[in-house]
Amino acid sequence: MTIAVIGGSGIYHPVWLSQVTTETVTTPFGAVAVTRGWLSDEHSTSLFINRHGVDHHIPPHRVNYRANIWALKELGADMIVATAAVGSMNQAMAPGTLVLPDQFIDFTKNRESTYFDGGGGLGQGVVHTDMTHPFSSALRRVLVAAAERIDIARPIEGGTYVCTEGPRFETPAEIRAYRLLGGDLVGMTAVPEVVLAGELAMGYQTLALVTNWAAGLTDAGLSHQEVLDLMAANSQRTTRLLTAMLQAGLRERRD
Ligand code: HPA
């Protein structure tokens, strides 16, 4: 069982891997740089993709999601844990909290969000992928168990991630609307990643770090720098958790 990691803001290097090599994978959607390296047990390897590029130059609405997920599948990944910075609309999810969402609401507008496009190849025919359980409960369990082992605060299990198109932040009125709809977190990347992983029958879990209260919940405005600063301050905890999770691996069903 190979678990790949997609690193979001603040997680640019797979420090949990050794003897890393980076290869360019050609997919029907474009080329992707994928890093492979050994886990510390030296019996297995894992894969890593940097969602925003090494110097954070790819904005959320320009990420080549279809190529990224395709490349991980092609290199043998069975499951994906993806880190993400999010704003919070839920008082129980303060900045600094790790959350493992179990639902999403899609407010993206302009993204290539499917492999089943009605054309040739994988797209042949009409396919509607089940999204009853979009995120992986098996990955949530191994992440929570790993957090207990390394003695960090237990990530909150469950929550609804609202995905916006970005790259702008939300208006306070939008945040009020998302709260009424049942949203807990707001971010810009989980959709279509989770959808595409589901279409390729890969388990997927967002490991969200709350970097800020969502727009209008405090008097202050939002800045990308504050998001990056909070990610940087917490990146060690996130990478320790990913390391512990990958070392334990996953021997269960991938539901
Ligand atoms: N909104 C959208 N995306 C985000 C936020 C936010 O408040 N914080 C980090 N990513």
Coordinates of C-alpha atoms and ligand atoms in Angstrom, one line a residue:
M1 CA 0.0 0.0 0.0
T2 CA 1.7 3.2 -1.1
I3 CA 0.5 6.5 0.4
A4 CA 1.6 9.6 -1.5
V5 CA 1.7 13.1 -0.1
I6 CA 0.7 16.3 -1.8
G7 CA 2.3 19.2 0.0
G8 CA 0.3 22.4 0.1
S9 CA 1.4 25.9 1.3
G10 CA 4.4 25.6 3.7
I11 CA 5.2 21.9 2.9
Y12 CA 7.5 22.1 0.0
H13 CA 10.1 19.3 0.7
P14 CA 9.4 15.7 1.7
V15 CA 11.8 15.7 4.7
W16 CA 10.4 12.3 5.7
L17 CA 12.0 10.7 2.6
S18 CA 15.7 9.8 2.1
Q19 CA 17.7 9.1 -1.1
V20 CA 15.1 11.2 -3.1
T21 CA 14.9 11.3 -6.8
T22 CA 12.6 13.4 -8.9
E23 CA 11.2 12.2 -12.2
T24 CA 9.1 13.9 -14.7
V25 CA 5.9 11.9 -15.4
T26 CA 4.2 12.6 -18.7
T27 CA 0.4 12.3 -18.5
P28 CA -2.4 13.0 -21.0
F29 CA -2.8 16.3 -19.1
G30 CA 0.8 17.5 -19.0
A31 CA 4.1 16.8 -17.3
V32 CA 4.5 16.5 -13.5
A33 CA 7.6 16.4 -11.3
V34 CA 7.1 13.6 -8.7
T35 CA 9.6 12.9 -6.0
R36 CA 10.2 9.4 -4.8
G37 CA 12.2 8.4 -1.7
W38 CA 12.7 5.8 1.0
L39 CA 10.8 5.8 4.2
S40 CA 13.0 5.2 7.3
D41 CA 12.2 1.5 7.5
E42 CA 14.0 1.2 4.1
H43 CA 11.5 -1.4 3.0
S44 CA 9.1 0.9 1.2
T45 CA 9.1 4.1 -0.8
S46 CA 6.7 6.9 -0.9
L47 CA 5.8 9.7 -3.4
F48 CA 5.5 13.4 -3.1
I49 CA 4.2 16.3 -5.2
N50 CA 4.5 19.9 -4.4
R51 CA 1.1 21.4 -5.3
H52 CA 2.3 25.1 -5.7
G53 CA 5.8 24.5 -7.0
V54 CA 9.0 24.8 -5.1
D55 CA 8.9 28.6 -4.9
H56 CA 5.1 28.7 -4.5
H57 CA 4.4 30.1 -8.0
I58 CA 1.3 28.1 -9.0
P59 CA -1.9 29.7 -7.6
P60 CA -4.8 27.3 -6.5
H61 CA -6.9 27.9 -9.7
R62 CA -3.9 27.1 -11.9
V63 CA -2.8 23.9 -10.4
N64 CA -2.8 21.0 -12.9
Y65 CA -4.9 18.8 -10.7
R66 CA -5.7 16.2 -13.3
A67 CA -2.0 15.7 -14.2
N68 CA -0.9 15.5 -10.5
I69 CA -3.4 12.8 -9.5
W70 CA -2.8 10.9 -12.7
A71 CA 0.9 10.9 -12.2
L72 CA 0.6 9.6 -8.6
K73 CA -1.7 6.8 -9.8
E74 CA 0.7 5.9 -12.6
L75 CA 3.6 5.6 -10.2
G76 CA 1.7 3.2 -8.0
A77 CA 0.1 5.4 -5.3
D78 CA -3.0 3.8 -3.7
M79 CA -3.9 6.6 -1.4
I80 CA -3.1 10.3 -1.0
V81 CA -2.8 12.6 2.0
A82 CA -2.8 16.2 1.0
T83 CA -1.9 19.1 3.3
A84 CA -3.9 22.3 3.0
A85 CA -4.0 25.7 4.7
V86 CA -7.6 26.7 5.6
G87 CA -9.6 29.4 7.2
S88 CA -12.0 28.4 9.9
M89 CA -15.7 29.3 10.4
N90 CA -16.1 27.0 13.4
Q91 CA -15.3 28.3 16.9
A92 CA -14.1 24.8 17.8
M93 CA -11.4 24.9 15.1
A94 CA -9.1 27.8 16.1
P95 CA -5.9 28.8 14.2
G96 CA -3.2 26.2 14.7
T97 CA -5.7 23.3 14.8
L98 CA -5.3 20.3 12.5
V99 CA -8.6 19.1 11.0
L100 CA -9.4 16.0 9.0
P101 CA -12.5 17.0 7.0
D102 CA -15.0 14.3 6.0
Q103 CA -17.2 16.3 3.6
F104 CA -16.8 19.1 1.1
I105 CA -19.0 21.7 -0.6
D106 CA -17.8 22.8 -4.0
F107 CA -17.8 26.5 -4.9
T108 CA -15.1 26.3 -7.6
K109 CA -16.0 27.7 -11.0
N110 CA -13.3 27.2 -13.6
R111 CA -11.5 24.0 -13.0
E112 CA -11.0 20.8 -15.0
S113 CA -12.6 18.6 -12.4
T114 CA -13.1 15.2 -14.0
Y115 CA -11.4 12.5 -16.1
F116 CA -14.8 11.4 -17.4
D117 CA -15.2 14.1 -20.0
G118 CA -17.3 12.1 -22.5
G119 CA -14.4 11.8 -24.9
G120 CA -12.1 8.9 -25.6
G121 CA -10.0 6.8 -23.2
L122 CA -10.9 7.0 -19.6
G123 CA -13.6 9.5 -20.6
Q124 CA -15.6 7.1 -22.6
G125 CA -19.3 7.1 -21.7
V126 CA -21.0 8.9 -18.9
V127 CA -19.7 8.2 -15.4
H128 CA -21.0 9.7 -12.1
T129 CA -18.7 8.9 -9.3
D130 CA -20.1 8.3 -5.8
M131 CA -19.2 11.1 -3.4
T132 CA -21.0 9.8 -0.3
H133 CA -17.7 9.4 1.5
P134 CA -15.4 11.7 -0.4
F135 CA -12.5 11.5 2.1
S136 CA -10.9 8.4 3.5
S137 CA -11.9 7.2 7.0
A138 CA -9.0 4.7 6.9
L139 CA -6.5 7.6 6.4
R140 CA -8.2 9.6 9.1
R141 CA -7.7 6.7 11.5
V142 CA -4.0 6.3 10.8
L143 CA -3.4 10.0 11.0
V144 CA -5.1 10.2 14.4
A145 CA -3.2 7.1 15.7
A146 CA 0.0 8.7 14.5
A147 CA -0.7 11.9 16.3
E148 CA -1.3 10.0 19.5
R149 CA 2.0 8.1 19.1
I150 CA 4.1 11.3 18.7
D151 CA 2.0 13.1 21.4
I152 CA 0.7 16.1 19.5
A153 CA -2.8 17.5 19.9
R154 CA -5.3 15.1 18.3
P155 CA -6.5 16.4 14.9
I156 CA -10.3 17.0 14.8
E157 CA -11.9 14.2 12.9
G158 CA -14.7 15.4 10.5
G159 CA -15.8 18.7 9.3
T160 CA -17.0 20.3 6.1
Y161 CA -14.5 21.9 3.8
V162 CA -15.9 24.6 1.5
C163 CA -13.7 24.9 -1.6
T164 CA -13.7 28.3 -3.3
E165 CA -12.2 29.3 -6.6
G166 CA -9.8 31.9 -5.3
P167 CA -7.2 33.2 -5.6
R168 CA -8.9 36.0 -3.7
F169 CA -10.1 35.5 -0.1
E170 CA -13.8 35.5 0.7
T171 CA -16.1 38.4 1.6
P172 CA -17.7 38.3 5.1
A173 CA -21.1 37.8 3.4
E174 CA -19.8 34.7 1.6
I175 CA -18.5 33.3 4.9
R176 CA -21.8 33.9 6.5
A177 CA -23.5 32.1 3.7
Y178 CA -21.0 29.2 3.9
R179 CA -21.6 28.9 7.6
L180 CA -25.4 28.7 7.0
L181 CA -24.7 25.9 4.6
G182 CA -22.8 23.9 7.2
G183 CA -19.3 24.8 6.3
D184 CA -16.5 24.5 8.9
L185 CA -13.4 25.3 6.9
V186 CA -12.7 27.3 3.8
G187 CA -9.9 26.6 1.4
M188 CA -9.0 26.6 -2.3
T189 CA -7.5 23.3 -3.3
A190 CA -9.3 20.2 -2.0
V191 CA -11.7 20.2 -5.0
P192 CA -11.0 18.8 -7.5
E193 CA -8.2 16.8 -5.9
V194 CA -10.5 14.7 -3.9
V195 CA -12.9 14.2 -6.8
L196 CA -10.1 13.1 -9.2
A197 CA -8.6 10.7 -6.7
G198 CA -12.1 9.2 -6.2
E199 CA -12.5 8.8 -10.0
L200 CA -9.2 6.9 -10.1
A201 CA -10.3 4.8 -7.1
M202 CA -7.7 6.2 -4.7
G203 CA -8.4 7.0 -1.1
Y204 CA -7.8 10.7 -0.3
Q205 CA -7.6 12.7 2.9
T206 CA -7.0 16.4 3.4
L207 CA -4.8 17.2 6.4
A208 CA -6.0 20.8 7.0
L209 CA -4.1 23.3 9.2
V210 CA -6.3 26.2 10.2
T211 CA -4.2 29.3 9.6
N212 CA -6.8 32.0 10.3
W213 CA -10.3 32.8 11.2
A214 CA -12.3 33.2 8.0
A215 CA -13.1 36.7 6.6
G216 CA -15.3 38.8 8.8
L217 CA -14.9 36.7 11.9
T218 CA -12.4 39.0 13.3
D219 CA -11.9 42.8 12.7
A220 CA -8.6 42.3 10.9
G221 CA -8.4 41.8 7.1
L222 CA -6.6 38.7 5.7
S223 CA -3.2 38.4 4.1
H224 CA -1.5 35.6 2.3
Q225 CA 1.6 36.3 4.4
E226 CA -0.2 35.5 7.7
V227 CA -1.3 32.2 6.2
L228 CA 2.2 31.4 5.1
D229 CA 3.6 32.5 8.5
L230 CA 1.3 30.2 10.4
M231 CA 2.0 27.3 8.1
A232 CA 5.7 27.9 8.6
A233 CA 5.3 28.0 12.4
N234 CA 3.5 24.7 12.3
S235 CA 5.2 22.9 9.4
Q236 CA 7.4 20.9 11.8
R237 CA 4.3 19.5 13.6
T238 CA 2.7 18.7 10.2
T239 CA 5.8 16.9 8.8
R240 CA 6.3 14.9 12.1
L241 CA 2.7 13.8 11.8
L242 CA 3.1 12.8 8.1
T243 CA 6.4 11.0 8.9
A244 CA 4.7 9.0 11.7
M245 CA 1.7 8.2 9.6
L246 CA 3.8 7.0 6.6
Q247 CA 6.1 4.9 8.9
A248 CA 3.1 3.1 10.3
G249 CA 1.6 2.7 6.9
L250 CA -1.8 1.3 6.3
R251 CA -2.8 -2.3 6.3
E252 CA -6.5 -1.9 6.3
R253 CA -9.1 -1.6 3.6
R254 CA -9.0 1.7 1.9
D255 CA -12.5 2.8 2.5
Ligands
HPA1 N1 -9.9 31.3 2.7 C1 -9.6 30.5 1.7 N2 -8.5 29.8 1.6 C2 -7.6 29.9 2.7 C3 -7.9 30.6 3.8 C4 -9.1 31.4 3.8 O1 -9.5 32.1 4.8 N3 -6.9 30.5 4.7 C5 -6.0 29.6 4.1 N4 -6.5 29.2 2.9

